[in-house]
GROMACS .gro file of C-alpha atoms in nm:
model
  294
    1MET     CA    1  -3.514   8.907   7.544
    2GLN     CA    2  -3.587   9.255   7.434
    3LYS     CA    3  -3.525   9.599   7.559
    4GLU     CA    4  -3.682   9.856   7.330
    5ARG     CA    5  -4.054   9.882   7.275
    6PRO     CA    6  -4.193   9.942   6.921
    7THR     CA    7  -4.279  10.306   6.994
    8ALA     CA    8  -3.944  10.366   7.162
    9ILE     CA    9  -3.755  10.221   6.865
   10VAL     CA   10  -3.937  10.447   6.620
   11ALA     CA   11  -3.887  10.747   6.848
   12GLN     CA   12  -3.513  10.686   6.889
   13SER     CA   13  -3.405  10.568   6.547
   14GLY     CA   14  -3.674  10.497   6.283
   15LEU     CA   15  -3.547  10.225   6.035
   16VAL     CA   16  -3.628   9.945   5.760
   17PHE     CA   17  -3.628   9.761   5.413
   18THR     CA   18  -3.823   9.817   5.090
   19ARG     CA   19  -3.770   9.593   4.789
   20GLY     CA   20  -3.918   9.579   4.440
   21PRO     CA   21  -4.255   9.699   4.314
   22ILE     CA   22  -4.445   9.522   4.595
   23SER     CA   23  -4.417   9.713   4.922
   24ALA     CA   24  -4.270   9.548   5.230
   25GLY     CA   25  -4.600   9.610   5.408
   26LYS     CA   26  -4.790   9.405   5.152
   27ARG     CA   27  -4.532   9.128   5.175
   28ALA     CA   28  -4.573   9.125   5.553
   29ILE     CA   29  -4.950   9.086   5.519
   30VAL     CA   30  -4.904   8.800   5.272
   31LEU     CA   31  -4.656   8.635   5.508
   32LEU     CA   32  -4.898   8.666   5.799
   33THR     CA   33  -5.175   8.505   5.592
   34LEU     CA   34  -4.949   8.213   5.502
   35LEU     CA   35  -4.844   8.168   5.863
   36VAL     CA   36  -5.202   8.166   5.985
   37TYR     CA   37  -5.293   7.908   5.720
   38GLN     CA   38  -4.997   7.688   5.809
   39SER     CA   39  -5.055   7.722   6.183
   40THR     CA   40  -5.397   7.555   6.155
   41PHE     CA   41  -5.205   7.237   6.078
   42THR     CA   42  -4.880   7.279   6.275
   43ALA     CA   43  -4.957   7.475   6.593
   44LYS     CA   44  -5.019   7.260   6.899
   45ALA     CA   45  -5.108   7.389   7.244
   46GLU     CA   46  -4.871   7.145   7.414
   47SER     CA   47  -4.576   7.303   7.227
   48CYS     CA   48  -4.629   7.640   7.396
   49PRO     CA   49  -4.476   7.738   7.733
   50THR     CA   50  -4.625   7.629   8.065
   51THR     CA   51  -4.560   7.742   8.421
   52LYS     CA   52  -4.291   7.473   8.444
   53ASP     CA   53  -4.080   7.669   8.192
   54GLU     CA   54  -3.846   7.946   8.303
   55ILE     CA   55  -3.915   8.311   8.223
   56SER     CA   56  -3.856   8.421   7.863
   57THR     CA   57  -3.865   8.797   7.808
   58ASP     CA   58  -3.881   9.049   7.526
   59ARG     CA   59  -3.576   9.227   7.669
   60PRO     CA   60  -3.296   9.336   7.694
   61ASP     CA   61  -3.238   9.296   7.318
   62VAL     CA   62  -3.464   9.458   7.061
   63THR     CA   63  -3.560   9.115   6.927
   64ASN     CA   64  -3.864   8.987   7.114
   65SER     CA   65  -3.904   8.634   7.244
   66SER     CA   66  -4.055   8.390   6.995
   67LEU     CA   67  -4.247   8.234   7.287
   68VAL     CA   68  -4.565   8.355   7.455
   69VAL     CA   69  -4.633   8.380   7.828
   70PRO     CA   70  -4.795   8.063   7.976
   71ALA     CA   71  -5.174   8.067   7.984
   72GLY     CA   72  -5.298   8.221   8.309
   73SER     CA   73  -4.970   8.403   8.381
   74LEU     CA   74  -4.887   8.774   8.402
   75GLN     CA   75  -4.536   8.890   8.314
   76ILE     CA   76  -4.409   9.241   8.389
   77GLU     CA   77  -4.094   9.360   8.213
   78ASN     CA   78  -3.929   9.690   8.310
   79GLY     CA   79  -3.619   9.886   8.220
   80ILE     CA   80  -3.448  10.223   8.209
   81ASN     CA   81  -3.213  10.356   7.940
   82SER     CA   82  -2.965  10.638   7.895
   83SER     CA   83  -2.897  10.742   7.536
   84ALA     CA   84  -2.743  11.014   7.322
   85ARG     CA   85  -2.837  11.135   6.976
   86ASP     CA   86  -2.776  11.450   6.770
   87GLY     CA   87  -2.622  11.635   7.064
   88SER     CA   88  -2.907  11.550   7.302
   89ARG     CA   89  -2.899  11.310   7.593
   90PHE     CA   90  -3.206  11.124   7.717
   91VAL     CA   91  -3.305  10.909   8.010
   92ASP     CA   92  -3.616  10.701   7.940
   93GLY     CA   93  -3.819  10.469   8.160
   94THR     CA   94  -3.972  10.261   8.280
   95ASN     CA   95  -4.005  10.081   7.946
   96THR     CA   96  -4.275   9.863   8.099
   97ARG     CA   97  -4.437   9.584   7.900
   98LEU     CA   98  -4.727   9.387   8.048
   99ARG     CA   99  -4.774   9.036   7.903
  100ALA     CA  100  -5.070   8.815   7.993
  101GLY     CA  101  -5.129   8.459   7.873
  102ILE     CA  102  -5.499   8.465   7.785
  103ALA     CA  103  -5.507   8.118   7.622
  104ASN     CA  104  -5.274   7.843   7.510
  105CYS     CA  105  -5.028   7.993   7.260
  106LEU     CA  106  -5.201   8.334   7.280
  107GLU     CA  107  -5.083   8.642   7.465
  108LEU     CA  108  -5.215   8.994   7.523
  109LEU     CA  109  -4.940   9.251   7.570
  110VAL     CA  110  -4.945   9.623   7.643
  111ASP     CA  111  -4.655   9.866   7.622
  112VAL     CA  112  -4.709  10.126   7.894
  113PRO     CA  113  -4.608  10.484   7.798
  114THR     CA  114  -4.239  10.551   7.855
  115TYR     CA  115  -4.120  10.897   7.957
  116PHE     CA  116  -3.825  11.036   7.761
  117ALA     CA  117  -3.650  11.306   7.967
  118ASN     CA  118  -3.412  11.528   7.773
  119VAL     CA  119  -3.129  11.596   8.016
  120ARG     CA  120  -2.914  11.790   7.769
  121GLY     CA  121  -2.978  11.932   7.424
  122PRO     CA  122  -3.242  12.113   7.217
  123GLU     CA  123  -3.495  11.833   7.179
  124GLY     CA  124  -3.804  11.808   7.399
  125SER     CA  125  -3.923  11.560   7.659
  126GLY     CA  126  -4.245  11.360   7.668
  127PHE     CA  127  -4.422  11.026   7.677
  128SER     CA  128  -4.436  10.755   7.414
  129ASP     CA  129  -4.771  10.600   7.312
  130VAL     CA  130  -4.957  10.320   7.484
  131ALA     CA  131  -4.942  10.018   7.253
  132PRO     CA  132  -5.163   9.707   7.299
  133ALA     CA  133  -5.102   9.396   7.088
  134LEU     CA  134  -5.190   9.029   7.043
  135LYS     CA  135  -4.915   8.769   7.012
  136TRP     CA  136  -4.978   8.423   6.872
  137GLN     CA  137  -4.713   8.152   6.893
  138ILE     CA  138  -4.696   7.947   6.574
  139SER     CA  139  -4.441   7.681   6.666
  140PRO     CA  140  -4.261   7.463   6.633
  141ILE     CA  141  -4.237   7.471   6.255
  142PRO     CA  142  -4.012   7.251   6.037
  143GLY     CA  143  -3.647   7.281   6.138
  144LYS     CA  144  -3.734   7.326   6.509
  145VAL     CA  145  -3.766   7.701   6.467
  146ASP     CA  146  -4.001   7.877   6.708
  147LEU     CA  147  -4.207   8.156   6.554
  148SER     CA  148  -4.473   8.402   6.667
  149ALA     CA  149  -4.691   8.659   6.492
  150VAL     CA  150  -4.776   8.988   6.662
  151PHE     CA  151  -5.029   9.251   6.564
  152GLY     CA  152  -5.040   9.574   6.763
  153VAL     CA  153  -5.105   9.945   6.740
  154ALA     CA  154  -4.945  10.242   6.911
  155LEU     CA  155  -5.236  10.466   7.007
  156PRO     CA  156  -5.184  10.844   6.981
  157THR     CA  157  -5.164  10.910   7.356
  158GLY     CA  158  -4.806  11.038   7.383
  159SER     CA  159  -4.605  11.334   7.265
  160VAL     CA  160  -4.590  11.378   6.887
  161ARG     CA  161  -4.224  11.483   6.918
  162ILE     CA  162  -4.142  11.152   7.085
  163ALA     CA  163  -4.378  10.898   6.928
  164GLY     CA  164  -4.486  11.062   6.602
  165PRO     CA  165  -4.837  11.157   6.483
  166GLY     CA  166  -5.151  10.943   6.481
  167ALA     CA  167  -5.212  10.574   6.542
  168GLN     CA  168  -4.929  10.345   6.428
  169PRO     CA  169  -5.018   9.978   6.364
  170TYR     CA  170  -4.743   9.719   6.334
  171LEU     CA  171  -4.693   9.357   6.227
  172GLN     CA  172  -4.409   9.159   6.385
  173PHE     CA  173  -4.258   8.812   6.344
  174PRO     CA  174  -4.001   8.707   6.607
  175TRP     CA  175  -3.828   8.370   6.557
  176SER     CA  176  -3.562   8.163   6.732
  177TRP     CA  177  -3.354   7.855   6.659
  178GLU     CA  178  -3.181   7.660   6.935
  179LEU     CA  179  -2.843   7.521   6.830
  180HIS     CA  180  -2.602   7.298   7.021
  181SER     CA  181  -2.391   7.367   7.334
  182GLY     CA  182  -2.605   7.658   7.451
  183TRP     CA  183  -2.583   7.857   7.127
  184GLY     CA  184  -2.888   8.003   6.962
  185LEU     CA  185  -2.994   8.227   6.673
  186SER     CA  186  -3.294   8.456   6.669
  187GLY     CA  187  -3.431   8.752   6.482
  188MET     CA  188  -3.736   8.961   6.411
  189PHE     CA  189  -3.906   9.126   6.114
  190THR     CA  190  -4.135   9.422   6.186
  191GLU     CA  191  -4.343   9.654   5.970
  192PHE     CA  192  -4.443   9.984   6.133
  193PHE     CA  193  -4.727  10.162   5.953
  194ARG     CA  194  -4.745  10.540   6.011
  195PRO     CA  195  -5.039  10.665   5.803
  196SER     CA  196  -5.036  11.013   5.963
  197ASP     CA  197  -4.665  11.076   5.901
  198PRO     CA  198  -4.610  11.260   5.570
  199ALA     CA  199  -4.235  11.193   5.578
  200SER     CA  200  -4.240  10.813   5.594
  201LYS     CA  201  -4.556  10.606   5.612
  202LEU     CA  202  -4.372  10.272   5.638
  203ILE     CA  203  -4.072  10.168   5.845
  204THR     CA  204  -3.929   9.818   5.822
  205GLU     CA  205  -3.712   9.678   6.098
  206ALA     CA  206  -3.493   9.368   6.082
  207THR     CA  207  -3.289   9.221   6.367
  208PHE     CA  208  -3.051   8.929   6.405
  209VAL     CA  209  -2.912   8.786   6.730
  210ILE     CA  210  -2.640   8.540   6.827
  211GLU     CA  211  -2.691   8.421   7.183
  212LYS     CA  212  -2.488   8.200   7.416
  213ARG     CA  213  -2.618   8.041   7.735
  214VAL     CA  214  -2.309   8.054   7.956
  215THR     CA  215  -2.459   7.883   8.261
  216GLY     CA  216  -2.804   7.769   8.370
  217ARG     CA  217  -2.880   8.127   8.476
  218VAL     CA  218  -2.659   8.349   8.260
  219SER     CA  219  -2.699   8.430   7.889
  220LEU     CA  220  -2.510   8.676   7.668
  221PHE     CA  221  -2.598   8.809   7.322
  222VAL     CA  222  -2.483   9.024   7.031
  223GLU     CA  223  -2.751   9.179   6.807
  224TYR     CA  224  -2.779   9.374   6.484
  225VAL     CA  225  -3.073   9.614   6.449
  226GLY     CA  226  -3.156   9.781   6.117
  227ASP     CA  227  -3.445  10.023   6.066
  228TYR     CA  228  -3.523  10.125   5.711
  229PRO     CA  229  -3.784  10.395   5.635
  230GLN     CA  230  -3.973  10.395   5.309
  231ASN     CA  231  -3.839  10.743   5.244
  232GLY     CA  232  -3.502  10.829   5.390
  233SER     CA  233  -3.179  10.673   5.505
  234PRO     CA  234  -3.156  10.369   5.735
  235ALA     CA  235  -3.040  10.364   6.095
  236GLN     CA  236  -2.833  10.075   6.224
  237LEU     CA  237  -2.732   9.962   6.573
  238LEU     CA  238  -2.502   9.702   6.724
  239ASN     CA  239  -2.652   9.589   7.055
  240SER     CA  240  -2.502   9.355   7.315
  241GLY     CA  241  -2.574   9.251   7.671
  242GLY     CA  242  -2.689   8.972   7.892
  243LEU     CA  243  -2.931   8.849   8.156
  244TYR     CA  244  -2.922   8.668   8.488
  245ARG     CA  245  -3.220   8.462   8.608
  246LEU     CA  246  -3.256   8.517   8.982
  247THR     CA  247  -3.523   8.245   8.993
  248PRO     CA  248  -3.718   8.058   8.723
  249THR     CA  249  -3.964   8.351   8.718
  250GLN     CA  250  -3.736   8.653   8.784
  251GLN     CA  251  -3.467   8.812   8.570
  252VAL     CA  252  -3.228   9.109   8.574
  253ASP     CA  253  -3.056   9.226   8.255
  254PHE     CA  254  -2.838   9.490   8.090
  255HIS     CA  255  -2.752   9.601   7.738
  256VAL     CA  256  -2.517   9.843   7.560
  257ALA     CA  257  -2.583   9.960   7.203
  258VAL     CA  258  -2.374  10.175   6.970
  259GLY     CA  259  -2.489  10.341   6.650
  260LEU     CA  260  -2.335  10.219   6.325
  261ASN     CA  261  -2.427  10.529   6.125
  262HIS     CA  262  -2.524  10.892   6.183
  263ASN     CA  263  -2.901  10.822   6.176
  264ALA     CA  264  -2.885  10.594   6.480
  265PRO     CA  265  -2.840  10.698   6.843
  266SER     CA  266  -2.474  10.739   6.939
  267TYR     CA  267  -2.523  10.497   7.225
  268ILE     CA  268  -2.791  10.337   7.444
  269VAL     CA  269  -2.716  10.186   7.786
  270GLY     CA  270  -2.989  10.015   7.986
  271ILE     CA  271  -3.074   9.784   8.275
  272GLY     CA  272  -3.396   9.600   8.359
  273TYR     CA  273  -3.591   9.368   8.584
  274SER     CA  274  -3.869   9.125   8.485
  275VAL     CA  275  -4.098   8.897   8.687
  276ARG     CA  276  -4.370   8.644   8.607
  277PHE     CA  277  -4.673   8.563   8.826
  278ASP     CA  278  -4.826   8.223   8.748
  279GLU     CA  279  -5.181   8.083   8.759
  280LEU     CA  280  -5.343   8.421   8.824
  281PHE     CA  281  -5.622   8.343   8.577
  282SER     CA  282  -5.651   7.972   8.653
  283ASP     CA  283  -5.976   7.812   8.762
  284LYS     CA  284  -5.780   7.629   9.032
  285ARG     CA  285  -5.783   7.917   9.277
  286SER     CA  286  -5.630   7.703   9.548
  287ASN     CA  287  -5.309   7.691   9.345
  288VAL     CA  288  -5.287   8.062   9.271
  289SER     CA  289  -4.933   8.197   9.308
  290VAL     CA  290  -4.885   8.570   9.354
  291VAL     CA  291  -4.523   8.541   9.461
  292PRO     CA  292  -4.241   8.457   9.217
  293HIS     CA  293  -4.125   8.095   9.240
  294HIS     CA  294  -3.802   8.035   9.426
   0.00000   0.00000   0.00000
């Protein structure tokens, strides 16, 4: 699950950690190197999702799925939010993320520009950036924890007031751990690099989620989101919501977030719909499915 895109998160709140003499960005790069090295021994194609698995989305929570889209599949995730911050109220949509399984355990994703409409207040309206990325599933690892590594960049195509200046690369590591009786833990560590922003060139984001699968189709979650800029005060959110799987390849969802300090949005309320189309890129054209499975 996941509801906010990287550019939308930075535009709305802007958060994250720095520790010690070594920057968080350098630590993230070291971590990525270690994961890539380990994955050459632990990653197996058969451990990644197939078309037999139900849809797993990067929404409605901020924490993205630790799983990739099955090879040959196209997943479209959409949403719309209403939020308030610093006396301004926004409606933003469609928060569309396109996810394509281009190989076993490998996904190409693109965040389509989202339009932020200021419906009340002094701040302006505009589009966020388009943001392509590659996602590689490195799982399972010891302890039955699923993990992925994502590298993307928000290209400077949107409004500077909404998305910030210049290209903004990011490194991201979503993880998940399935517990017993439908309970699960997940989280995500992200480093946003903003080389053209004189105020804060590095923003670290950390999330943590407790999720409960209530029925075969219904899941609920509670999530903490903390964004910590290299220079400046953090912003923190408490996010909660749920999803309902209409079919194994279709999902509707909702979420409600409240700010925990003055740097975060006062509230964010959103709904969404996601769908997966399987075997679009398969060589077996006779089995192509362009309609969601029922």
